[in-house]
């Protein structure tokens, strides 16, 4: 009985404990739900607050990184240029179809003698702080940017400028070392900033249609239209550029309506966004061979075999979703001066490729491919495709991923040259001279070929301003590059792709930079 | 005292090692001048920059100068931003501490609640469910979790912003993303610790005395607080120094993690050096403080060591 009684008490105690436990569980559940409710309601109410603060006249644009500074002369990264192109202007710039047009200059430059270009400046232009834009301001900008001490990222593109002279208040002469037919294009890389702000990297005072209103260095920069702008008043009064590094986050911001335009849209995300557009400008993908004696790729038959082994149509269609085009002849894209539509090509023929490798006695020869997987989209996938293709024709292929500066050192021959290094390059001048001189000229660190015939032709092509003569010279050069396979051209692809919301009306220009003055709301 | 002195010496040794590694790692990675200047900069320009940065001096002289600057909290000027590095690091660090602090608070509350609920009924439905949820939250990659939360709450429901800062709403998704994995770990650990504690004699005594359940749990929690505190402390360090990089990148949260990825992309070696040195020193100091806290909470922490040494 006693035992039974104890058991009963114990049972009651357990039941009471269970009730207490249920009460506790209920309280815990309540606590959890209450916490989540507070968190979400706080979030929702704050979101409403943001919406209320949001200005429907402000366009939101997501770029892929923050701005290191607002010095127009130093950085060169695309996300920085995306913002700078609204604040700063150049003497000349490229229109949507790739034509060079005057911007802060009043007209196209006049070549008064070899190595001397006369530039007439637009009058009535002021910087955002009220300083006048005149010959003195232009000279100060050109001198500062071409000074190696400034360490401008674009220095290599303007290095042929040897001096600048004042003619009158609105006329200057720009001097170059010898004849430089692309000098006007070079001037499109010199952005003009108020000389009084040269020592203040955070001032951001230009002459553009928008001036800096607020800059939260870590997250966004807001621009408002400049009242005294020399040109037409832009349709959109303000733009907020937000810095979203992660591509998926940029897409989400567009889909949720937080921004209207996103830069750097991946081909994989094109179907997810309301609208997207490519730049008309191209980037070319090439495999740069080491043609020195003693390595497998030193034999032109092996290089031809490698070309025949690549199924470049498959690469263009499968890896780029059809947005890329197979390159013929040389890594010169359609739309660049010097492009030759009739240049030869190497058809996909793996059997012929294997025969060529055998003929060259290169079966089992080592081919190391250096690439930087994180440098450009699809470069890793292309490299893996090439590894398989070239292994199939009898070469002993080895992949070597070299990130960052290691890749640069290898490209420039500072580190041991591999048989192949993968490259993707744009052409800022849209002129064959830039790419050919970098990757095909024997004087360049990026190639090991020492072909005097090709060097002579390329030198002649930049020493004449006769358009027909230049075209003919580049056709000859491309024929040599193709026949001797001094580079293995693969595909060209749009250099940039942007995503847009339904409310934006904008046709991206040549580089697809988000120039807000060219945008409007529907 | 021996315990405190020993931890101090260890902390200083680790800080010294971090500074040595930071100094030499930057130099092993390549010539900073090549990183800073354009590819075609002239040799004169390179030499001038080398002189400005003191890279023309013998390595030991450079190291001595580096240590001297560190002691003066001079991390140098970012060559990319053209401004001193330390204020940028501090500003970003504040943002990260804010994010990590809120995440840890949420993680502790969630973890303890789930852990206690599970421990009250070992083997029950709630226990099994909470363990499963805890394991899932621990296993889910934060990068993926962040994107999924963005798709649901920002893109799908439109109730929260997908990224950025500016209001409390901007903190919700990154805080949840950062909090869930540690919450899962806290839940598993607190469940285990409290389950064990609840079987001890003093708890039986509590129950026999008819104390209400919440007081019994309170006693058990107090007894397990040191072990749970240890996990919380180190979880906070891992989150601050590591996991925040991914979450800040996904949510564009302007913290120290985002600063690291930005600086790597911009090849800003001065900033990277400043971040690594600052975080390294901060983590060591925080670890030291945690050790002292354990010592204060449970003096046996030092007794064992002292005993072992004697």
Coordinates of N, CA, C and O in Angstrom, one line a residue, chain A residues 100-259:
Chain A
X100 N 34.7 58.1 -82.2 CA 35.3 59.1 -81.2 C 34.7 60.5 -81.5 O 34.6 61.0 -82.7
X101 N 34.1 61.1 -80.5 CA 33.5 62.4 -80.7 C 34.0 63.4 -79.6 O 34.5 63.0 -78.6
X102 N 34.0 64.7 -79.9 CA 34.5 65.7 -78.9 C 33.5 65.8 -77.7 O 32.3 65.6 -77.9
X103 N 34.1 65.9 -76.6 CA 33.3 66.1 -75.4 C 33.6 67.5 -74.7 O 32.9 68.4 -74.9
X104 N 34.8 67.6 -74.0 CA 35.2 68.9 -73.5 C 36.0 69.6 -74.6 O 36.4 70.8 -74.4
X105 N 36.3 68.9 -75.7 CA 36.9 69.6 -76.8 C 35.8 70.1 -77.7 O 34.7 69.6 -77.7
X106 N 36.1 71.2 -78.4 CA 35.0 71.8 -79.3 C 34.9 71.0 -80.6 O 33.8 71.0 -81.2
X107 N 36.0 70.4 -81.0 CA 36.0 69.6 -82.3 C 37.0 68.6 -82.3 O 37.9 68.6 -81.3
X108 N 37.1 67.7 -83.3 CA 38.1 66.7 -83.3 C 39.5 67.4 -83.5 O 39.6 68.5 -84.0
X109 N 40.5 66.7 -83.0 CA 41.9 67.4 -83.0 C 42.4 67.5 -84.4 O 42.1 66.7 -85.3
X110 N 43.3 68.5 -84.6 CA 43.9 68.7 -85.9 C 45.4 68.4 -85.7 O 46.0 69.0 -84.9
X111 N 45.8 67.5 -86.6 CA 47.3 67.2 -86.5 C 48.0 68.3 -87.3 O 48.1 68.2 -88.5
X112 N 48.6 69.2 -86.6 CA 49.3 70.4 -87.3 C 50.6 70.0 -87.8 O 51.1 70.6 -88.8
X113 N 51.3 69.0 -87.2 CA 52.5 68.4 -87.8 C 52.7 67.1 -87.1 O 52.0 66.8 -86.1
X114 N 53.7 66.3 -87.6 CA 53.9 65.0 -87.0 C 54.2 65.1 -85.6 O 55.1 65.8 -85.2
X115 N 53.4 64.4 -84.7 CA 53.7 64.5 -83.3 C 53.1 65.7 -82.6 O 53.4 65.9 -81.4
X116 N 52.3 66.5 -83.3 CA 51.7 67.6 -82.6 C 50.2 67.7 -83.0 O 49.9 67.9 -84.2
X117 N 49.3 67.6 -82.0 CA 47.9 67.6 -82.3 C 47.3 68.9 -81.6 O 47.6 69.1 -80.4
X118 N 46.5 69.7 -82.3 CA 46.0 70.9 -81.8 C 44.5 70.6 -81.3 O 43.7 70.1 -82.1
X119 N 44.2 71.0 -80.1 CA 42.9 70.7 -79.5 C 42.3 72.0 -79.1 O 42.9 72.8 -78.4
X120 N 41.1 72.3 -79.7 CA 40.3 73.5 -79.3 C 39.3 73.1 -78.2 O 38.6 72.1 -78.4
X121 N 39.3 73.8 -77.1 CA 38.5 73.4 -76.0 C 37.1 74.1 -76.0 O 37.0 75.2 -76.6
X122 N 36.2 73.4 -75.5 CA 34.8 73.9 -75.4 C 34.8 75.1 -74.4 O 35.4 75.0 -73.3
X123 N 34.1 76.2 -74.7 CA 34.1 77.3 -73.8 C 32.9 77.3 -72.9 O 31.9 76.6 -73.3
X124 N 32.9 78.0 -71.8 CA 31.7 78.1 -71.0 C 31.5 76.9 -70.1 O 30.5 76.7 -69.5
X125 N 32.6 76.1 -69.9 CA 32.5 74.9 -69.1 C 33.1 75.2 -67.7 O 34.1 75.8 -67.6
X126 N 32.4 74.8 -66.7 CA 32.9 75.0 -65.3 C 32.9 73.6 -64.5 O 32.1 72.8 -64.8
X127 N 33.9 73.5 -63.6 CA 33.9 72.4 -62.7 C 32.8 72.6 -61.7 O 32.2 73.7 -61.5
X128 N 32.4 71.5 -61.0 CA 31.3 71.5 -60.0 C 31.6 72.5 -58.9 O 30.6 72.9 -58.2
X129 N 32.8 72.9 -58.7 CA 33.1 73.9 -57.6 C 33.2 75.3 -58.2 O 33.6 76.2 -57.5
X130 N 32.9 75.5 -59.5 CA 32.9 76.8 -60.1 C 34.1 77.2 -60.8 O 34.2 78.2 -61.5
X131 N 35.2 76.4 -60.7 CA 36.5 76.7 -61.4 C 36.2 76.6 -62.9 O 35.5 75.7 -63.3
X132 N 36.8 77.5 -63.7 CA 36.6 77.4 -65.1 C 37.4 76.2 -65.7 O 38.5 75.9 -65.2
X133 N 36.9 75.6 -66.7 CA 37.7 74.6 -67.5 C 38.3 75.4 -68.7 O 37.5 75.8 -69.6
X134 N 39.6 75.5 -68.7 CA 40.2 76.2 -69.8 C 41.6 75.5 -70.1 O 41.8 74.4 -69.6
X135 N 42.4 76.2 -70.9 CA 43.6 75.6 -71.3 C 44.5 75.2 -70.1 O 45.1 74.1 -70.1
X136 N 44.6 76.1 -69.1 CA 45.4 75.8 -68.0 C 44.9 74.6 -67.2 O 45.7 73.7 -66.8
X137 N 43.6 74.5 -67.1 CA 43.1 73.3 -66.4 C 43.3 72.0 -67.2 O 43.7 71.0 -66.6
X138 N 43.2 72.1 -68.5 CA 43.4 70.9 -69.3 C 44.9 70.5 -69.3 O 45.2 69.3 -69.1
X139 N 45.8 71.5 -69.3 CA 47.2 71.2 -69.3 C 47.6 70.5 -67.9 O 48.3 69.5 -67.9
X140 N 47.0 71.1 -66.9 CA 47.3 70.6 -65.5 C 46.9 69.1 -65.4 O 47.6 68.3 -64.9
X141 N 45.7 68.8 -66.0 CA 45.2 67.5 -65.9 C 46.1 66.5 -66.7 O 46.5 65.4 -66.3
X142 N 46.4 66.9 -67.9 CA 47.2 66.0 -68.8 C 48.6 65.8 -68.2 O 49.1 64.7 -68.2
X143 N 49.2 66.9 -67.7 CA 50.6 66.8 -67.1 C 50.6 65.9 -65.9 O 51.4 65.1 -65.7
X144 N 49.5 66.0 -65.1 CA 49.5 65.2 -63.8 C 49.3 63.8 -64.2 O 49.9 62.9 -63.6
X145 N 48.4 63.5 -65.1 CA 48.1 62.1 -65.4 C 49.2 61.4 -66.1 O 49.4 60.2 -65.9
X146 N 50.0 62.1 -66.9 CA 51.1 61.5 -67.6 C 52.4 61.5 -66.8 O 53.4 60.9 -67.2
X147 N 52.3 62.1 -65.6 CA 53.5 62.0 -64.7 C 53.5 60.7 -64.0 O 52.6 60.3 -63.4
X148 N 54.6 59.9 -64.2 CA 54.7 58.6 -63.6 C 54.5 58.6 -62.1 O 54.0 57.6 -61.5
X149 N 54.8 59.7 -61.5 CA 54.7 59.8 -60.0 C 53.2 59.7 -59.6 O 52.9 59.3 -58.5
X150 N 52.3 60.1 -60.5 CA 50.9 60.0 -60.2 C 50.5 58.5 -60.1 O 49.5 58.1 -59.5
X151 N 51.2 57.7 -60.9 CA 50.9 56.2 -60.9 C 49.5 55.9 -61.4 O 48.8 55.1 -60.8
X152 N 49.1 56.6 -62.5 CA 47.8 56.3 -63.0 C 47.8 54.9 -63.6 O 48.7 54.5 -64.3
X153 N 46.6 54.3 -63.3 CA 46.5 52.9 -63.9 C 46.5 52.9 -65.4 O 46.9 51.9 -66.0
X154 N 46.0 54.0 -66.0 CA 45.9 54.0 -67.4 C 47.2 54.6 -68.1 O 47.2 54.9 -69.3
X155 N 48.3 54.7 -67.3 CA 49.5 55.3 -67.8 C 50.0 54.7 -69.1 O 50.4 55.3 -70.0
X156 N 49.9 53.3 -69.2 CA 50.4 52.7 -70.4 C 49.6 53.1 -71.6 O 50.1 53.0 -72.7
X157 N 48.3 53.5 -71.5 CA 47.5 53.9 -72.6 C 47.8 55.3 -73.1 O 47.4 55.7 -74.2
X158 N 48.5 56.1 -72.2 CA 48.7 57.5 -72.6 C 50.2 57.8 -72.6 O 50.7 59.0 -72.6
X159 N 51.0 56.7 -72.6 CA 52.5 56.9 -72.4 C 53.2 57.6 -73.6 O 54.3 58.1 -73.5
X160 N 52.5 57.6 -74.7 CA 53.2 58.2 -75.9 C 53.0 59.7 -75.9 O 53.6 60.4 -76.7
X161 N 52.2 60.3 -75.0 CA 52.1 61.7 -74.9 C 53.3 62.3 -74.2 O 53.7 61.9 -73.1
X162 N 54.1 63.1 -74.9 CA 55.4 63.6 -74.4 C 55.3 65.0 -73.8 O 56.2 65.4 -73.2
X163 N 54.2 65.7 -74.1 CA 54.1 67.1 -73.6 C 52.8 67.7 -74.0 O 52.0 67.2 -74.8
X164 N 52.6 68.9 -73.4 CA 51.4 69.6 -73.8 C 51.7 71.1 -73.6 O 52.4 71.5 -72.7
X165 N 51.3 71.9 -74.6 CA 51.6 73.3 -74.7 C 50.4 74.2 -74.8 O 49.4 73.8 -75.5
X166 N 50.4 75.3 -74.2 CA 49.3 76.3 -74.2 C 49.4 77.1 -75.5 O 50.5 77.7 -75.8
X167 N 48.3 77.2 -76.3 CA 48.3 78.1 -77.4 C 47.6 79.4 -77.1 O 48.1 80.5 -77.3
X168 N 46.4 79.3 -76.6 CA 45.7 80.4 -76.0 C 44.7 79.9 -74.9 O 44.8 78.7 -74.5
X169 N 43.8 80.7 -74.5 CA 43.0 80.3 -73.3 C 42.2 79.0 -73.5 O 41.9 78.3 -72.6
X170 N 41.9 78.8 -74.8 CA 41.0 77.6 -75.1 C 41.6 76.7 -76.2 O 40.9 76.0 -76.9
X171 N 42.9 76.8 -76.4 CA 43.6 76.0 -77.4 C 44.9 75.4 -76.8 O 45.6 76.1 -76.1
X172 N 45.1 74.1 -77.0 CA 46.3 73.5 -76.5 C 46.9 72.6 -77.6 O 46.2 72.2 -78.5
X173 N 48.2 72.4 -77.5 CA 48.9 71.4 -78.4 C 49.3 70.2 -77.6 O 50.0 70.4 -76.6
X174 N 49.0 69.0 -78.1 CA 49.4 67.8 -77.4 C 50.5 67.2 -78.2 O 50.3 67.0 -79.4
X175 N 51.6 66.9 -77.6 CA 52.8 66.4 -78.3 C 52.9 64.9 -78.1 O 52.7 64.4 -77.0
X176 N 53.4 64.2 -79.1 CA 53.6 62.7 -78.9 C 55.0 62.4 -79.5 O 55.6 63.2 -80.3
X177 N 55.5 61.3 -79.0 CA 56.8 60.8 -79.6 C 56.6 60.3 -81.0 O 56.1 59.1 -81.1
X178 N 56.9 61.0 -82.0 CA 56.6 60.6 -83.4 C 55.2 60.6 -83.7 O 54.3 61.0 -82.9
X179 N 54.8 60.0 -84.8 CA 53.4 60.0 -85.2 C 52.7 58.9 -84.4 O 53.2 57.8 -84.2
X180 N 51.6 59.3 -83.8 CA 50.7 58.4 -83.0 C 49.3 58.5 -83.5 O 48.6 59.5 -83.1
X181 N 48.9 57.7 -84.4 CA 47.6 57.8 -85.0 C 46.4 57.6 -84.1 O 45.3 58.0 -84.3
X182 N 46.6 57.0 -83.0 CA 45.5 56.7 -82.0 C 45.6 57.7 -80.9 O 44.9 57.5 -79.9
X183 N 46.4 58.8 -81.0 CA 46.5 59.7 -79.9 C 45.1 60.3 -79.5 O 44.8 60.4 -78.3
X184 N 44.2 60.7 -80.4 CA 42.9 61.2 -80.0 C 42.2 60.2 -79.1 O 41.5 60.5 -78.2
X185 N 42.3 58.9 -79.5 CA 41.7 57.8 -78.6 C 42.3 57.8 -77.2 O 41.6 57.6 -76.2
X186 N 43.6 58.0 -77.2 CA 44.3 58.0 -75.9 C 43.7 59.1 -75.0 O 43.6 58.9 -73.8
X187 N 43.4 60.2 -75.6 CA 42.8 61.3 -74.8 C 41.5 61.0 -74.1 O 41.1 61.7 -73.2
X188 N 40.8 60.0 -74.6 CA 39.6 59.6 -74.0 C 39.8 58.9 -72.6 O 38.9 58.6 -71.9
X189 N 41.1 58.7 -72.2 CA 41.4 58.1 -70.9 C 41.9 59.2 -69.9 O 42.2 58.8 -68.8
X190 N 41.9 60.5 -70.3 CA 42.3 61.5 -69.4 C 41.0 62.2 -68.9 O 40.4 63.0 -69.7
X191 N 40.6 62.0 -67.7 CA 39.4 62.6 -67.2 C 39.8 63.9 -66.5 O 40.8 63.9 -65.8
X192 N 39.0 65.0 -66.7 CA 39.4 66.3 -66.2 C 38.8 66.5 -64.8 O 37.6 66.4 -64.6
X193 N 39.6 66.8 -63.9 CA 39.2 67.2 -62.5 C 39.7 68.5 -62.2 O 40.7 69.0 -62.7
X194 N 39.0 69.2 -61.2 CA 39.4 70.6 -60.9 C 40.8 70.6 -60.4 O 41.1 69.9 -59.4
X195 N 41.7 71.4 -61.0 CA 43.1 71.4 -60.5 C 43.3 71.7 -59.1 O 44.2 71.2 -58.4
X196 N 42.4 72.5 -58.5 CA 42.6 72.9 -57.1 C 42.3 71.7 -56.2 O 42.6 71.7 -55.0
X197 N 41.8 70.6 -56.7 CA 41.4 69.4 -55.9 C 42.4 68.3 -56.1 O 42.2 67.1 -55.6
X198 N 43.5 68.5 -56.8 CA 44.5 67.4 -57.1 C 45.0 66.7 -55.8 O 45.3 65.5 -55.8
X199 N 45.1 67.5 -54.8 CA 45.7 66.9 -53.6 C 44.6 66.3 -52.7 O 44.9 65.8 -51.6
X200 N 43.3 66.4 -53.1 CA 42.3 65.9 -52.2 C 41.6 64.7 -53.0 O 40.7 64.9 -53.8
X201 N 42.0 63.5 -52.7 CA 41.5 62.3 -53.4 C 40.0 62.0 -53.2 O 39.5 61.1 -53.8
X202 N 39.4 62.7 -52.2 CA 38.0 62.5 -51.9 C 37.1 63.6 -52.4 O 35.9 63.6 -52.2
X203 N 37.7 64.6 -53.2 CA 36.8 65.7 -53.6 C 35.9 65.3 -54.7 O 34.7 65.6 -54.6
X204 N 36.4 64.7 -55.8 CA 35.5 64.3 -56.9 C 34.8 65.4 -57.6 O 33.6 65.4 -57.9
X205 N 35.6 66.4 -58.0 CA 35.1 67.6 -58.6 C 35.4 67.5 -60.1 O 36.6 67.7 -60.5
X206 N 34.4 67.3 -60.9 CA 34.6 67.2 -62.4 C 33.7 68.2 -63.1 O 33.3 69.2 -62.5
X207 N 33.5 68.0 -64.4 CA 32.7 68.9 -65.2 C 31.4 68.2 -65.6 O 30.6 68.7 -66.4
X208 N 31.2 66.9 -65.2 CA 30.1 66.1 -65.8 C 28.7 66.5 -65.4 O 28.5 67.4 -64.6
X209 N 27.8 65.9 -66.0 CA 26.4 66.2 -65.7 C 25.9 66.0 -64.3 O 24.9 66.5 -63.9
X210 N 26.7 65.2 -63.6 CA 26.3 64.9 -62.2 C 27.5 65.2 -61.2 O 28.6 65.1 -61.6
X211 N 27.1 65.8 -60.1 CA 28.1 66.0 -59.0 C 27.8 65.2 -57.8 O 26.7 64.7 -57.6
X212 N 28.9 65.0 -57.0 CA 28.8 64.1 -55.8 C 27.9 64.8 -54.8 O 28.2 66.0 -54.4
X213 N 26.9 64.1 -54.3 CA 26.0 64.6 -53.3 C 26.4 64.0 -51.9 O 26.5 64.7 -50.9
X214 N 26.5 62.7 -51.9 CA 26.9 62.0 -50.7 C 27.7 60.8 -51.0 O 27.4 60.1 -52.0
X215 N 28.7 60.5 -50.2 CA 29.5 59.3 -50.5 C 29.7 58.6 -49.2 O 30.5 59.0 -48.3
X216 N 29.0 57.5 -49.1 CA 29.3 56.5 -48.0 C 30.3 55.5 -48.5 O 30.0 54.7 -49.3
X217 N 31.6 55.7 -48.1 CA 32.7 55.0 -48.8 C 32.4 53.5 -48.8 O 32.9 52.8 -49.7
X218 N 31.8 53.0 -47.9 CA 31.6 51.5 -47.8 C 30.5 51.0 -48.6 O 30.4 49.8 -49.0
X219 N 29.5 51.8 -48.8 CA 28.2 51.2 -49.4 C 27.7 51.9 -50.6 O 27.1 51.2 -51.4
X220 N 27.8 53.2 -50.7 CA 27.1 53.9 -51.9 C 27.6 55.3 -52.1 O 28.3 55.9 -51.3
X221 N 27.3 55.8 -53.3 CA 27.6 57.2 -53.6 C 26.4 57.7 -54.4 O 25.8 57.1 -55.2
X222 N 25.9 58.9 -54.0 CA 24.8 59.5 -54.6 C 25.2 60.7 -55.4 O 25.9 61.6 -54.9
X223 N 24.7 60.8 -56.6 CA 25.0 61.9 -57.5 C 23.7 62.7 -57.8 O 22.7 62.1 -57.9
X224 N 23.9 64.0 -57.9 CA 22.7 64.8 -58.3 C 23.1 65.6 -59.5 O 24.3 65.9 -59.7
X225 N 22.1 66.0 -60.3 CA 22.5 66.7 -61.6 C 23.1 68.0 -61.3 O 22.7 68.7 -60.3
X226 N 24.1 68.4 -62.0 CA 24.8 69.6 -61.8 C 24.1 70.8 -62.6 O 23.9 70.7 -63.8
X227 N 23.7 71.8 -61.8 CA 22.8 72.8 -62.3 C 23.5 73.6 -63.5 O 22.8 74.0 -64.4
X228 N 24.8 73.8 -63.4 CA 25.5 74.6 -64.4 C 26.1 73.8 -65.5 O 27.2 74.2 -66.1
X229 N 25.6 72.6 -65.7 CA 26.2 71.7 -66.7 C 26.2 72.4 -68.1 O 25.1 73.0 -68.4
X230 N 27.2 72.3 -68.8 CA 27.3 72.9 -70.2 C 26.3 72.3 -71.2 O 25.9 72.9 -72.1
X231 N 26.0 71.0 -71.0 CA 25.2 70.3 -71.9 C 23.7 70.3 -71.5 O 23.3 71.1 -70.7
X232 N 23.0 69.4 -72.1 CA 21.5 69.3 -71.8 C 21.4 68.8 -70.4 O 22.1 68.0 -69.9
X233 N 20.3 69.3 -69.7 CA 20.0 68.8 -68.4 C 19.5 67.4 -68.5 O 18.6 67.1 -69.3
X234 N 20.1 66.5 -67.8 CA 19.7 65.0 -67.9 C 18.3 64.8 -67.4 O 17.8 65.5 -66.5
X235 N 17.6 63.8 -68.0 CA 16.2 63.5 -67.6 C 16.1 63.0 -66.1 O 15.1 63.3 -65.5
X236 N 17.1 62.3 -65.6 CA 17.0 61.8 -64.3 C 17.8 62.7 -63.4 O 19.0 63.0 -63.6
X237 N 17.2 63.1 -62.3 CA 17.8 64.2 -61.4 C 18.9 63.6 -60.5 O 19.8 64.4 -60.0
X238 N 18.8 62.4 -60.1 CA 19.8 61.8 -59.1 C 20.0 60.3 -59.4 O 19.1 59.6 -59.9
X239 N 21.2 59.9 -59.0 CA 21.5 58.5 -59.1 C 22.2 58.0 -57.9 O 23.1 58.7 -57.4
X240 N 21.8 56.8 -57.4 CA 22.5 56.3 -56.3 C 23.2 55.0 -56.7 O 22.5 54.0 -57.2
X241 N 24.5 55.0 -56.7 CA 25.3 53.8 -57.1 C 25.6 53.0 -55.8 O 26.2 53.6 -54.8
X242 N 25.1 51.8 -55.7 CA 25.4 51.0 -54.5 C 26.5 49.9 -54.9 O 26.5 49.5 -56.0
X243 N 27.3 49.6 -53.9 CA 28.4 48.8 -54.1 C 28.1 47.3 -53.7 O 28.0 47.0 -52.5
X244 N 27.8 46.5 -54.7 CA 27.4 45.1 -54.4 C 28.4 44.2 -55.1 O 28.3 44.0 -56.3
X245 N 29.3 43.6 -54.3 CA 30.3 42.8 -55.0 C 29.8 41.5 -55.5 O 30.2 41.0 -56.6
X246 N 28.9 40.9 -54.8 CA 28.5 39.5 -55.1 C 27.5 39.6 -56.3 O 26.4 40.2 -56.2
X247 N 27.7 38.9 -57.4 CA 26.8 38.9 -58.5 C 25.4 38.5 -58.2 O 24.4 39.2 -58.6
X248 N 25.2 37.5 -57.4 CA 23.9 37.0 -57.0 C 23.1 38.1 -56.2 O 21.9 38.2 -56.3
X249 N 23.9 38.8 -55.4 CA 23.2 39.9 -54.6 C 22.8 41.0 -55.5 O 21.7 41.6 -55.3
X250 N 23.5 41.3 -56.5 CA 23.1 42.4 -57.5 C 21.8 42.0 -58.2 O 20.9 42.8 -58.3
X251 N 21.8 40.7 -58.6 CA 20.6 40.2 -59.3 C 19.4 40.3 -58.3 O 18.3 40.8 -58.7
X252 N 19.6 39.9 -57.0 CA 18.5 40.0 -56.1 C 18.0 41.4 -55.9 O 16.8 41.7 -55.7
X253 N 19.0 42.3 -55.8 CA 18.6 43.8 -55.6 C 17.8 44.3 -56.8 O 16.9 45.1 -56.6
X254 N 18.1 43.8 -58.0 CA 17.3 44.2 -59.2 C 15.9 43.6 -59.1 O 14.9 44.3 -59.3
X255 N 15.9 42.3 -58.8 CA 14.6 41.6 -58.8 C 13.7 42.1 -57.7 O 12.4 42.1 -57.8
X256 N 14.2 42.6 -56.5 CA 13.4 43.1 -55.5 C 13.1 44.6 -55.6 O 12.4 45.1 -54.8
X257 N 13.6 45.2 -56.7 CA 13.2 46.6 -57.0 C 14.1 47.6 -56.2 O 13.8 48.8 -56.2
X258 N 15.1 47.1 -55.6 CA 16.0 48.1 -54.8 C 16.8 48.9 -55.7 O 17.2 50.0 -55.4
X259 N 17.2 48.3 -56.9 CA 18.0 49.1 -57.9 C 17.3 48.9 -59.2 O 16.5 48.0 -59.4

